[in-house]
Amino acid sequence: MLVPTMGDLHRGHLSLVEAGGALGHVVVSIFVNPTQFGPNEDFDSYPRDLQADRAKLDELGIAHAVYAPPVRELYDADAATWVTVDGLGDSLCGSHRPGHFRGVTTVLAKLFAIVQPDFAVFGEKDAQQCLVVQRMVRDLRLPIRLVFAPTVREGDGLAMSSRNRYLSEGERQLATVLRSALDAAHSALAAGERSVSEVEAVMRSAMRSVQLDYAELRSLPALAHPEGASGHMLAAVAARVGHARLIDNQPFRIEDEAVVVAALDEDATPAAALQWLRGEN
Ligand code: AMP
């Protein structure tokens, strides 16, 4: 089973390793993938400390192997093959980071081919990434079962991210508005608001102190623009805080009056994967 990461491991990553450990032998890949970074993004400055990452994994004692290839092992100088998921990868983060998901799906196709995992674990924190990879696996008929693990947060609700280390103390305080915006969306929905534009306005208003990339309510799993808030939905936000670009999201299920916090895909939770595995054995 594979847990793909870019390293600088934090408790969010380690929770994926824990989820994976319940499903079989765990390989953690650590690779800062150049093709998923835009020309003006943080590829060069992205934190890299393989020794520290290995020490964290050793301490956890679950991972069986670390795969940390140099760039040339995954990309020949004249590499010409890309894996692209049309549509799903074009909106939200895709529209703010052109080519990002093409880089993600291309490197994952390589990692899947090399490691040949039966399961791969991803974090719900990157919900659009989960959905794009899910479509790639389905469309290419890859024999891999995906597992989406819940987002691990700091005490004040900020989603853990390697990019949080770019934040100054003041920016770290400001960054909590992403979670506040999702909570505000939840409150509005729970109070009966079903207009998508109203819920999005509530989220934008909660994020007025930061430079907004987007604050949107989309339907799952297609990330379509819904007519109204109902069924399985994703509230998704992204903003620039200082030098960091931060994202967060919250899936909901909205049925009549009831609004409940949901998983991104109930069939892909760690518990569902474990159940599936037990049923198979
Ligand atoms: P990254 O190293 O940022 O590419 O992330 C590697 C994997 O860890 C991805 O599947 C992310 O969604 C997941 N991840 C990152 N942050 C968190 C978090 N706070 N909680 C759970 N998973 C996370």
PDB file of C-alpha atoms and ligand atoms in Angstrom:
ATOM      1  CA  MET A   1       0.000   0.000   0.000  1.00  0.00           C
ATOM      2  CA  LEU A   2       1.292   3.438  -0.940  1.00  0.00           C
ATOM      3  CA  VAL A   3       1.128   6.798   0.845  1.00  0.00           C
ATOM      4  CA  PRO A   4       2.365   9.409  -1.651  1.00  0.00           C
ATOM      5  CA  THR A   5       3.782  12.591  -0.075  1.00  0.00           C
ATOM      6  CA  MET A   6       6.091  15.479  -0.820  1.00  0.00           C
ATOM      7  CA  GLY A   7       7.798  15.058   2.551  1.00  0.00           C
ATOM      8  CA  ASP A   8       8.156  17.547   5.406  1.00  0.00           C
ATOM      9  CA  LEU A   9       5.941  15.082   7.209  1.00  0.00           C
ATOM     10  CA  HIS A  10       3.467  16.276   9.840  1.00  0.00           C
ATOM     11  CA  ARG A  11       0.704  14.571  11.794  1.00  0.00           C
ATOM     12  CA  GLY A  12      -1.619  14.753   8.784  1.00  0.00           C
ATOM     13  CA  HIS A  13       0.784  12.624   6.745  1.00  0.00           C
ATOM     14  CA  LEU A  14       1.370  10.259   9.657  1.00  0.00           C
ATOM     15  CA  SER A  15      -2.390   9.709   9.995  1.00  0.00           C
ATOM     16  CA  LEU A  16      -2.366   8.409   6.405  1.00  0.00           C
ATOM     17  CA  VAL A  17       0.459   6.019   7.295  1.00  0.00           C
ATOM     18  CA  GLU A  18      -1.587   4.829  10.278  1.00  0.00           C
ATOM     19  CA  ALA A  19      -4.643   4.296   8.085  1.00  0.00           C
ATOM     20  CA  GLY A  20      -2.447   2.429   5.596  1.00  0.00           C
ATOM     21  CA  GLY A  21      -0.847   0.298   8.296  1.00  0.00           C
ATOM     22  CA  ALA A  22      -4.217  -1.259   9.034  1.00  0.00           C
ATOM     23  CA  LEU A  23      -4.455  -2.383   5.395  1.00  0.00           C
ATOM     24  CA  GLY A  24      -1.050  -3.951   4.754  1.00  0.00           C
ATOM     25  CA  HIS A  25       2.610  -3.167   4.142  1.00  0.00           C
ATOM     26  CA  VAL A  26       3.115   0.562   3.821  1.00  0.00           C
ATOM     27  CA  VAL A  27       5.431   2.286   1.347  1.00  0.00           C
ATOM     28  CA  VAL A  28       5.717   6.049   1.867  1.00  0.00           C
ATOM     29  CA  SER A  29       6.914   7.946  -1.182  1.00  0.00           C
ATOM     30  CA  ILE A  30       8.626  11.273  -0.629  1.00  0.00           C
ATOM     31  CA  PHE A  31       9.015  13.245  -3.815  1.00  0.00           C
ATOM     32  CA  VAL A  32       8.697  16.971  -4.439  1.00  0.00           C
ATOM     33  CA  ASN A  33       7.232  16.663  -7.902  1.00  0.00           C
ATOM     34  CA  PRO A  34       8.453  19.472 -10.174  1.00  0.00           C
ATOM     35  CA  THR A  35       5.643  19.122 -12.720  1.00  0.00           C
ATOM     36  CA  GLN A  36       2.860  20.022 -10.284  1.00  0.00           C
ATOM     37  CA  PHE A  37       4.416  23.401  -9.447  1.00  0.00           C
ATOM     38  CA  GLY A  38       3.805  26.486 -11.581  1.00  0.00           C
ATOM     39  CA  PRO A  39       6.760  28.637 -12.729  1.00  0.00           C
ATOM     40  CA  ASN A  40       6.212  31.180  -9.920  1.00  0.00           C
ATOM     41  CA  GLU A  41       5.416  28.674  -7.197  1.00  0.00           C
ATOM     42  CA  ASP A  42       7.464  27.313  -4.311  1.00  0.00           C
ATOM     43  CA  PHE A  43       9.178  24.284  -5.894  1.00  0.00           C
ATOM     44  CA  ASP A  44      12.679  25.545  -5.033  1.00  0.00           C
ATOM     45  CA  SER A  45      11.815  26.660  -1.512  1.00  0.00           C
ATOM     46  CA  TYR A  46       9.559  23.710  -0.639  1.00  0.00           C
ATOM     47  CA  PRO A  47      10.877  22.232   2.650  1.00  0.00           C
ATOM     48  CA  ARG A  48      13.008  19.114   2.120  1.00  0.00           C
ATOM     49  CA  ASP A  49      14.514  17.138   5.001  1.00  0.00           C
ATOM     50  CA  LEU A  50      14.626  13.440   4.205  1.00  0.00           C
ATOM     51  CA  GLN A  51      16.519  12.568   7.366  1.00  0.00           C
ATOM     52  CA  ALA A  52      13.934  14.235   9.595  1.00  0.00           C
ATOM     53  CA  ASP A  53      11.129  12.556   7.641  1.00  0.00           C
ATOM     54  CA  ARG A  54      12.736   9.139   8.042  1.00  0.00           C
ATOM     55  CA  ALA A  55      13.144   9.750  11.771  1.00  0.00           C
ATOM     56  CA  LYS A  56       9.433  10.604  12.092  1.00  0.00           C
ATOM     57  CA  LEU A  57       8.481   7.441  10.214  1.00  0.00           C
ATOM     58  CA  ASP A  58      10.894   5.334  12.291  1.00  0.00           C
ATOM     59  CA  GLU A  59       9.387   6.728  15.468  1.00  0.00           C
ATOM     60  CA  LEU A  60       5.879   5.861  14.272  1.00  0.00           C
ATOM     61  CA  GLY A  61       7.129   2.367  13.410  1.00  0.00           C
ATOM     62  CA  ILE A  62       4.470   1.513  10.823  1.00  0.00           C
ATOM     63  CA  ALA A  63       6.004   2.187   7.400  1.00  0.00           C
ATOM     64  CA  HIS A  64       7.926  -0.696   5.876  1.00  0.00           C
ATOM     65  CA  ALA A  65       9.731   1.292   3.203  1.00  0.00           C
ATOM     66  CA  VAL A  66      10.428   4.843   2.079  1.00  0.00           C
ATOM     67  CA  TYR A  67      10.738   5.554  -1.633  1.00  0.00           C
ATOM     68  CA  ALA A  68      12.424   8.912  -2.217  1.00  0.00           C
ATOM     69  CA  PRO A  69      13.685   8.955  -5.805  1.00  0.00           C
ATOM     70  CA  PRO A  70      15.702  11.749  -7.385  1.00  0.00           C
ATOM     71  CA  VAL A  71      13.835  13.686 -10.101  1.00  0.00           C
ATOM     72  CA  ARG A  72      15.737  11.954 -12.925  1.00  0.00           C
ATOM     73  CA  GLU A  73      14.473   8.562 -11.751  1.00  0.00           C
ATOM     74  CA  LEU A  74      10.889   9.596 -12.532  1.00  0.00           C
ATOM     75  CA  TYR A  75      11.438  12.063 -15.384  1.00  0.00           C
ATOM     76  CA  ASP A  76      13.738  11.613 -18.355  1.00  0.00           C
ATOM     77  CA  ALA A  77      14.930  14.895 -19.819  1.00  0.00           C
ATOM     78  CA  ASP A  78      12.830  14.205 -22.927  1.00  0.00           C
ATOM     79  CA  ALA A  79       9.756  12.801 -21.120  1.00  0.00           C
ATOM     80  CA  ALA A  80       6.739  13.456 -23.329  1.00  0.00           C
ATOM     81  CA  THR A  81       3.892  11.523 -21.697  1.00  0.00           C
ATOM     82  CA  TRP A  82       1.249  13.137 -19.492  1.00  0.00           C
ATOM     83  CA  VAL A  83      -1.830  11.869 -17.713  1.00  0.00           C
ATOM     84  CA  THR A  84      -4.607  14.437 -17.780  1.00  0.00           C
ATOM     85  CA  VAL A  85      -8.068  14.250 -16.227  1.00  0.00           C
ATOM     86  CA  ASP A  86     -10.247  16.652 -18.197  1.00  0.00           C
ATOM     87  CA  GLY A  87     -12.904  18.704 -16.466  1.00  0.00           C
ATOM     88  CA  LEU A  88     -12.489  17.769 -12.798  1.00  0.00           C
ATOM     89  CA  GLY A  89      -8.973  19.160 -12.663  1.00  0.00           C
ATOM     90  CA  ASP A  90      -9.762  22.426 -14.458  1.00  0.00           C
ATOM     91  CA  SER A  91     -11.796  24.295 -11.825  1.00  0.00           C
ATOM     92  CA  LEU A  92     -11.074  25.424  -8.233  1.00  0.00           C
ATOM     93  CA  CYS A  93      -7.343  24.806  -7.606  1.00  0.00           C
ATOM     94  CA  GLY A  94      -6.910  23.787 -11.259  1.00  0.00           C
ATOM     95  CA  SER A  95      -7.961  27.206 -12.510  1.00  0.00           C
ATOM     96  CA  HIS A  96      -5.613  28.972 -10.079  1.00  0.00           C
ATOM     97  CA  ARG A  97      -2.735  26.548 -10.681  1.00  0.00           C
ATOM     98  CA  PRO A  98      -2.801  25.677 -14.406  1.00  0.00           C
ATOM     99  CA  GLY A  99      -1.159  22.314 -15.060  1.00  0.00           C
ATOM    100  CA  HIS A 100      -1.076  21.399 -11.356  1.00  0.00           C
ATOM    101  CA  PHE A 101      -3.335  18.351 -11.529  1.00  0.00           C
ATOM    102  CA  ARG A 102      -1.712  17.158 -14.744  1.00  0.00           C
ATOM    103  CA  GLY A 103       1.558  17.062 -12.799  1.00  0.00           C
ATOM    104  CA  VAL A 104      -0.122  15.247  -9.903  1.00  0.00           C
ATOM    105  CA  THR A 105      -1.784  12.572 -12.037  1.00  0.00           C
ATOM    106  CA  THR A 106       1.332  12.064 -14.145  1.00  0.00           C
ATOM    107  CA  VAL A 107       3.610  11.489 -11.171  1.00  0.00           C
ATOM    108  CA  LEU A 108       1.035   9.256  -9.488  1.00  0.00           C
ATOM    109  CA  ALA A 109       0.773   7.124 -12.630  1.00  0.00           C
ATOM    110  CA  LYS A 110       4.550   6.643 -12.397  1.00  0.00           C
ATOM    111  CA  LEU A 111       4.517   5.938  -8.649  1.00  0.00           C
ATOM    112  CA  PHE A 112       1.636   3.479  -9.062  1.00  0.00           C
ATOM    113  CA  ALA A 113       3.521   1.702 -11.872  1.00  0.00           C
ATOM    114  CA  ILE A 114       6.738   1.469  -9.833  1.00  0.00           C
ATOM    115  CA  VAL A 115       5.340   0.572  -6.401  1.00  0.00           C
ATOM    116  CA  GLN A 116       2.314  -1.403  -7.679  1.00  0.00           C
ATOM    117  CA  PRO A 117       0.264  -0.876  -4.520  1.00  0.00           C
ATOM    118  CA  ASP A 118      -3.099  -2.522  -3.911  1.00  0.00           C
ATOM    119  CA  PHE A 119      -4.223   0.521  -1.881  1.00  0.00           C
ATOM    120  CA  ALA A 120      -3.188   4.184  -2.002  1.00  0.00           C
ATOM    121  CA  VAL A 121      -4.070   6.580   0.804  1.00  0.00           C
ATOM    122  CA  PHE A 122      -4.749  10.280   0.270  1.00  0.00           C
ATOM    123  CA  GLY A 123      -5.877  13.074   2.589  1.00  0.00           C
ATOM    124  CA  GLU A 124      -9.333  14.603   2.280  1.00  0.00           C
ATOM    125  CA  LYS A 125      -7.601  17.916   2.895  1.00  0.00           C
ATOM    126  CA  ASP A 126      -6.789  17.893  -0.811  1.00  0.00           C
ATOM    127  CA  ALA A 127     -10.330  16.923  -1.780  1.00  0.00           C
ATOM    128  CA  GLN A 128     -10.083  17.915  -5.423  1.00  0.00           C
ATOM    129  CA  GLN A 129      -6.881  15.904  -5.726  1.00  0.00           C
ATOM    130  CA  CYS A 130      -8.698  12.870  -4.276  1.00  0.00           C
ATOM    131  CA  LEU A 131     -11.493  13.230  -6.844  1.00  0.00           C
ATOM    132  CA  VAL A 132      -9.120  13.746  -9.766  1.00  0.00           C
ATOM    133  CA  VAL A 133      -7.053  10.690  -8.781  1.00  0.00           C
ATOM    134  CA  GLN A 134     -10.232   8.669  -8.296  1.00  0.00           C
ATOM    135  CA  ARG A 135     -11.290   9.515 -11.847  1.00  0.00           C
ATOM    136  CA  MET A 136      -7.841   8.654 -13.217  1.00  0.00           C
ATOM    137  CA  VAL A 137      -7.857   5.266 -11.461  1.00  0.00           C
ATOM    138  CA  ARG A 138     -11.353   4.562 -12.733  1.00  0.00           C
ATOM    139  CA  ASP A 139     -10.769   5.739 -16.305  1.00  0.00           C
ATOM    140  CA  LEU A 140      -7.462   3.888 -16.650  1.00  0.00           C
ATOM    141  CA  ARG A 141      -8.872   0.765 -14.946  1.00  0.00           C
ATOM    142  CA  LEU A 142      -5.954   0.755 -12.516  1.00  0.00           C
ATOM    143  CA  PRO A 143      -6.215  -2.121 -10.024  1.00  0.00           C
ATOM    144  CA  ILE A 144      -5.789   0.153  -6.997  1.00  0.00           C
ATOM    145  CA  ARG A 145      -8.272   0.896  -4.251  1.00  0.00           C
ATOM    146  CA  LEU A 146      -8.154   4.498  -3.025  1.00  0.00           C
ATOM    147  CA  VAL A 147      -8.574   5.467   0.608  1.00  0.00           C
ATOM    148  CA  PHE A 148      -9.383   9.026   1.665  1.00  0.00           C
ATOM    149  CA  ALA A 149      -8.440   9.822   5.264  1.00  0.00           C
ATOM    150  CA  PRO A 150      -9.946  12.701   7.265  1.00  0.00           C
ATOM    151  CA  THR A 151      -8.157  16.048   7.592  1.00  0.00           C
ATOM    152  CA  VAL A 152      -5.934  16.426  10.659  1.00  0.00           C
ATOM    153  CA  ARG A 153      -6.137  19.897  12.202  1.00  0.00           C
ATOM    154  CA  GLU A 154      -4.322  22.073  14.700  1.00  0.00           C
ATOM    155  CA  GLY A 155      -6.168  22.836  17.946  1.00  0.00           C
ATOM    156  CA  ASP A 156      -7.670  26.018  16.486  1.00  0.00           C
ATOM    157  CA  GLY A 157      -8.975  24.244  13.386  1.00  0.00           C
ATOM    158  CA  LEU A 158      -6.247  25.140  10.884  1.00  0.00           C
ATOM    159  CA  ALA A 159      -5.657  22.153   8.595  1.00  0.00           C
ATOM    160  CA  MET A 160      -2.105  20.859   8.964  1.00  0.00           C
ATOM    161  CA  SER A 161       0.024  21.613   5.934  1.00  0.00           C
ATOM    162  CA  SER A 162       3.719  21.777   5.129  1.00  0.00           C
ATOM    163  CA  ARG A 163       3.023  25.283   3.843  1.00  0.00           C
ATOM    164  CA  ASN A 164       1.901  26.460   7.298  1.00  0.00           C
ATOM    165  CA  ARG A 165       5.580  26.901   8.082  1.00  0.00           C
ATOM    166  CA  TYR A 166       5.699  29.824   5.641  1.00  0.00           C
ATOM    167  CA  LEU A 167       3.358  31.768   7.968  1.00  0.00           C
ATOM    168  CA  SER A 168       4.563  34.491  10.343  1.00  0.00           C
ATOM    169  CA  GLU A 169       2.925  34.552  13.763  1.00  0.00           C
ATOM    170  CA  GLY A 170       0.372  37.134  12.629  1.00  0.00           C
ATOM    171  CA  GLU A 171      -0.364  35.245   9.422  1.00  0.00           C
ATOM    172  CA  ARG A 172      -0.774  32.039  11.426  1.00  0.00           C
ATOM    173  CA  GLN A 173      -3.592  33.743  13.357  1.00  0.00           C
ATOM    174  CA  LEU A 174      -5.172  35.004  10.125  1.00  0.00           C
ATOM    175  CA  ALA A 175      -5.035  31.535   8.561  1.00  0.00           C
ATOM    176  CA  THR A 176      -7.778  30.272  10.862  1.00  0.00           C
ATOM    177  CA  VAL A 177     -10.311  32.130   8.691  1.00  0.00           C
ATOM    178  CA  LEU A 178     -10.303  29.227   6.225  1.00  0.00           C
ATOM    179  CA  ARG A 179     -11.797  26.911   8.849  1.00  0.00           C
ATOM    180  CA  SER A 180     -14.082  29.739  10.052  1.00  0.00           C
ATOM    181  CA  ALA A 181     -15.440  30.125   6.517  1.00  0.00           C
ATOM    182  CA  LEU A 182     -16.293  26.415   6.381  1.00  0.00           C
ATOM    183  CA  ASP A 183     -17.937  26.635   9.803  1.00  0.00           C
ATOM    184  CA  ALA A 184     -19.896  29.673   8.604  1.00  0.00           C
ATOM    185  CA  ALA A 185     -21.092  27.683   5.582  1.00  0.00           C
ATOM    186  CA  HIS A 186     -22.162  24.878   7.919  1.00  0.00           C
ATOM    187  CA  SER A 187     -24.077  27.318  10.143  1.00  0.00           C
ATOM    188  CA  ALA A 188     -25.813  28.928   7.160  1.00  0.00           C
ATOM    189  CA  LEU A 189     -26.831  25.524   5.768  1.00  0.00           C
ATOM    190  CA  ALA A 190     -27.962  24.324   9.209  1.00  0.00           C
ATOM    191  CA  ALA A 191     -30.102  27.470   9.504  1.00  0.00           C
ATOM    192  CA  GLY A 192     -31.860  26.454   6.286  1.00  0.00           C
ATOM    193  CA  GLU A 193     -29.977  28.485   3.659  1.00  0.00           C
ATOM    194  CA  ARG A 194     -30.143  26.601   0.361  1.00  0.00           C
ATOM    195  CA  SER A 195     -28.969  29.287  -2.053  1.00  0.00           C
ATOM    196  CA  VAL A 196     -25.469  28.398  -3.269  1.00  0.00           C
ATOM    197  CA  SER A 197     -24.557  32.031  -3.913  1.00  0.00           C
ATOM    198  CA  GLU A 198     -25.701  33.024  -0.405  1.00  0.00           C
ATOM    199  CA  VAL A 199     -23.636  30.287   1.226  1.00  0.00           C
ATOM    200  CA  GLU A 200     -20.646  31.302  -0.903  1.00  0.00           C
ATOM    201  CA  ALA A 201     -21.164  34.949   0.112  1.00  0.00           C
ATOM    202  CA  VAL A 202     -21.097  33.895   3.774  1.00  0.00           C
ATOM    203  CA  MET A 203     -17.785  32.061   3.202  1.00  0.00           C
ATOM    204  CA  ARG A 204     -16.265  34.982   1.293  1.00  0.00           C
ATOM    205  CA  SER A 205     -17.286  37.366   4.037  1.00  0.00           C
ATOM    206  CA  ALA A 206     -15.550  35.193   6.666  1.00  0.00           C
ATOM    207  CA  MET A 207     -12.387  35.353   4.536  1.00  0.00           C
ATOM    208  CA  ARG A 208     -12.326  39.090   3.805  1.00  0.00           C
ATOM    209  CA  SER A 209      -9.089  39.577   5.800  1.00  0.00           C
ATOM    210  CA  VAL A 210      -7.083  37.309   3.457  1.00  0.00           C
ATOM    211  CA  GLN A 211      -6.446  37.269  -0.294  1.00  0.00           C
ATOM    212  CA  LEU A 212      -9.138  34.954  -1.574  1.00  0.00           C
ATOM    213  CA  ASP A 213      -8.547  32.474  -4.412  1.00  0.00           C
ATOM    214  CA  TYR A 214     -12.006  30.918  -4.133  1.00  0.00           C
ATOM    215  CA  ALA A 215     -14.809  30.037  -1.716  1.00  0.00           C
ATOM    216  CA  GLU A 216     -17.290  27.736  -3.404  1.00  0.00           C
ATOM    217  CA  LEU A 217     -20.006  25.209  -2.787  1.00  0.00           C
ATOM    218  CA  ARG A 218     -19.931  22.367  -5.323  1.00  0.00           C
ATOM    219  CA  SER A 219     -21.790  19.103  -5.734  1.00  0.00           C
ATOM    220  CA  LEU A 220     -19.977  15.779  -5.230  1.00  0.00           C
ATOM    221  CA  PRO A 221     -18.436  13.835  -6.818  1.00  0.00           C
ATOM    222  CA  ALA A 222     -18.384  15.841 -10.064  1.00  0.00           C
ATOM    223  CA  LEU A 223     -17.593  19.248  -8.493  1.00  0.00           C
ATOM    224  CA  ALA A 224     -20.415  20.697 -10.593  1.00  0.00           C
ATOM    225  CA  HIS A 225     -22.107  24.027  -9.884  1.00  0.00           C
ATOM    226  CA  PRO A 226     -25.367  22.977  -8.219  1.00  0.00           C
ATOM    227  CA  GLU A 227     -28.715  24.762  -8.641  1.00  0.00           C
ATOM    228  CA  GLY A 228     -29.254  24.710  -4.907  1.00  0.00           C
ATOM    229  CA  ALA A 229     -27.633  23.233  -1.817  1.00  0.00           C
ATOM    230  CA  SER A 230     -28.812  19.635  -1.545  1.00  0.00           C
ATOM    231  CA  GLY A 231     -27.397  16.120  -1.477  1.00  0.00           C
ATOM    232  CA  HIS A 232     -23.661  15.520  -1.198  1.00  0.00           C
ATOM    233  CA  MET A 233     -21.808  18.826  -1.380  1.00  0.00           C
ATOM    234  CA  LEU A 234     -18.297  20.172  -0.891  1.00  0.00           C
ATOM    235  CA  ALA A 235     -17.546  23.586   0.581  1.00  0.00           C
ATOM    236  CA  ALA A 236     -14.039  24.428  -0.642  1.00  0.00           C
ATOM    237  CA  VAL A 237     -11.824  27.429   0.085  1.00  0.00           C
ATOM    238  CA  ALA A 238      -8.387  28.633  -0.950  1.00  0.00           C
ATOM    239  CA  ALA A 239      -6.515  31.801  -0.052  1.00  0.00           C
ATOM    240  CA  ARG A 240      -3.115  33.367   0.007  1.00  0.00           C
ATOM    241  CA  VAL A 241      -1.897  34.255   3.466  1.00  0.00           C
ATOM    242  CA  GLY A 242       1.492  35.957   3.288  1.00  0.00           C
ATOM    243  CA  HIS A 243       3.656  33.706   1.101  1.00  0.00           C
ATOM    244  CA  ALA A 244       1.521  30.620   1.682  1.00  0.00           C
ATOM    245  CA  ARG A 245      -1.322  29.417  -0.487  1.00  0.00           C
ATOM    246  CA  LEU A 246      -3.656  27.505   1.826  1.00  0.00           C
ATOM    247  CA  ILE A 247      -6.668  25.317   1.050  1.00  0.00           C
ATOM    248  CA  ASP A 248      -9.355  23.634   3.095  1.00  0.00           C
ATOM    249  CA  ASN A 249     -12.719  22.010   2.533  1.00  0.00           C
ATOM    250  CA  GLN A 250     -15.654  20.351   4.212  1.00  0.00           C
ATOM    251  CA  PRO A 251     -18.009  17.821   2.656  1.00  0.00           C
ATOM    252  CA  PHE A 252     -21.656  17.905   3.799  1.00  0.00           C
ATOM    253  CA  ARG A 253     -24.756  15.826   3.267  1.00  0.00           C
ATOM    254  CA  ILE A 254     -27.868  17.946   2.999  1.00  0.00           C
ATOM    255  CA  GLU A 255     -31.166  16.108   3.150  1.00  0.00           C
ATOM    256  CA  ASP A 256     -34.281  18.209   3.716  1.00  0.00           C
ATOM    257  CA  GLU A 257     -33.708  19.926   7.054  1.00  0.00           C
ATOM    258  CA  ALA A 258     -30.683  17.858   8.049  1.00  0.00           C
ATOM    259  CA  VAL A 259     -27.143  19.034   7.347  1.00  0.00           C
ATOM    260  CA  VAL A 260     -24.417  16.654   8.449  1.00  0.00           C
ATOM    261  CA  VAL A 261     -20.668  16.753   8.127  1.00  0.00           C
ATOM    262  CA  ALA A 262     -19.805  13.884   5.772  1.00  0.00           C
ATOM    263  CA  ALA A 263     -16.881  12.020   4.268  1.00  0.00           C
ATOM    264  CA  LEU A 264     -15.718  12.925   0.772  1.00  0.00           C
ATOM    265  CA  ASP A 265     -16.638   9.409  -0.330  1.00  0.00           C
ATOM    266  CA  GLU A 266     -18.220   7.021   2.171  1.00  0.00           C
ATOM    267  CA  ASP A 267     -16.947   4.033   0.147  1.00  0.00           C
ATOM    268  CA  ALA A 268     -13.342   5.261   0.372  1.00  0.00           C
ATOM    269  CA  THR A 269     -12.950   5.910   4.094  1.00  0.00           C
ATOM    270  CA  PRO A 270     -10.271   3.958   5.994  1.00  0.00           C
ATOM    271  CA  ALA A 271     -13.083   2.066   7.771  1.00  0.00           C
ATOM    272  CA  ALA A 272     -14.724   1.149   4.440  1.00  0.00           C
ATOM    273  CA  ALA A 273     -11.371  -0.055   3.075  1.00  0.00           C
ATOM    274  CA  LEU A 274     -10.822  -2.228   6.135  1.00  0.00           C
ATOM    275  CA  GLN A 275     -14.303  -3.669   5.831  1.00  0.00           C
ATOM    276  CA  TRP A 276     -13.738  -4.390   2.145  1.00  0.00           C
ATOM    277  CA  LEU A 277     -10.437  -6.098   2.951  1.00  0.00           C
ATOM    278  CA  ARG A 278     -12.024  -8.273   5.635  1.00  0.00           C
ATOM    279  CA  GLY A 279     -14.841  -9.221   3.274  1.00  0.00           C
ATOM    280  CA  GLU A 280     -12.291 -10.254   0.661  1.00  0.00           C
ATOM    281  CA  ASN A 281     -10.264 -12.449   2.982  1.00  0.00           C
TER     282      ASN A 281
HETATM  283  P1  AMP B   1       1.631  16.581   0.436  1.00  0.00           P
HETATM  284  O1  AMP B   1       2.911  16.134   1.062  1.00  0.00           O
HETATM  285  O2  AMP B   1       1.195  17.943   0.843  1.00  0.00           O
HETATM  286  O3  AMP B   1       1.604  16.351  -1.050  1.00  0.00           O
HETATM  287  O4  AMP B   1       0.509  15.623   1.024  1.00  0.00           O
HETATM  288  C1  AMP B   1       0.633  14.228   0.936  1.00  0.00           C
HETATM  289  C2  AMP B   1      -0.662  13.598   1.353  1.00  0.00           C
HETATM  290  O5  AMP B   1      -0.952  13.997   2.694  1.00  0.00           O
HETATM  291  C3  AMP B   1      -1.857  14.063   0.499  1.00  0.00           C
HETATM  292  O6  AMP B   1      -2.716  12.942   0.269  1.00  0.00           O
HETATM  293  C4  AMP B   1      -2.521  15.088   1.381  1.00  0.00           C
HETATM  294  O7  AMP B   1      -3.906  15.228   1.149  1.00  0.00           O
HETATM  295  C5  AMP B   1      -2.265  14.502   2.763  1.00  0.00           C
HETATM  296  N1  AMP B   1      -2.373  15.537   3.790  1.00  0.00           N
HETATM  297  C6  AMP B   1      -1.752  16.730   3.809  1.00  0.00           C
HETATM  298  N2  AMP B   1      -2.143  17.444   4.896  1.00  0.00           N
HETATM  299  C7  AMP B   1      -3.051  16.674   5.556  1.00  0.00           C
HETATM  300  C8  AMP B   1      -3.825  16.837   6.737  1.00  0.00           C
HETATM  301  N3  AMP B   1      -3.773  17.957   7.459  1.00  0.00           N
HETATM  302  N4  AMP B   1      -4.653  15.838   7.129  1.00  0.00           N
HETATM  303  C9  AMP B   1      -4.719  14.693   6.391  1.00  0.00           C
HETATM  304  N5  AMP B   1      -4.010  14.478   5.262  1.00  0.00           N
HETATM  305  C10 AMP B   1      -3.186  15.449   4.850  1.00  0.00           C
END
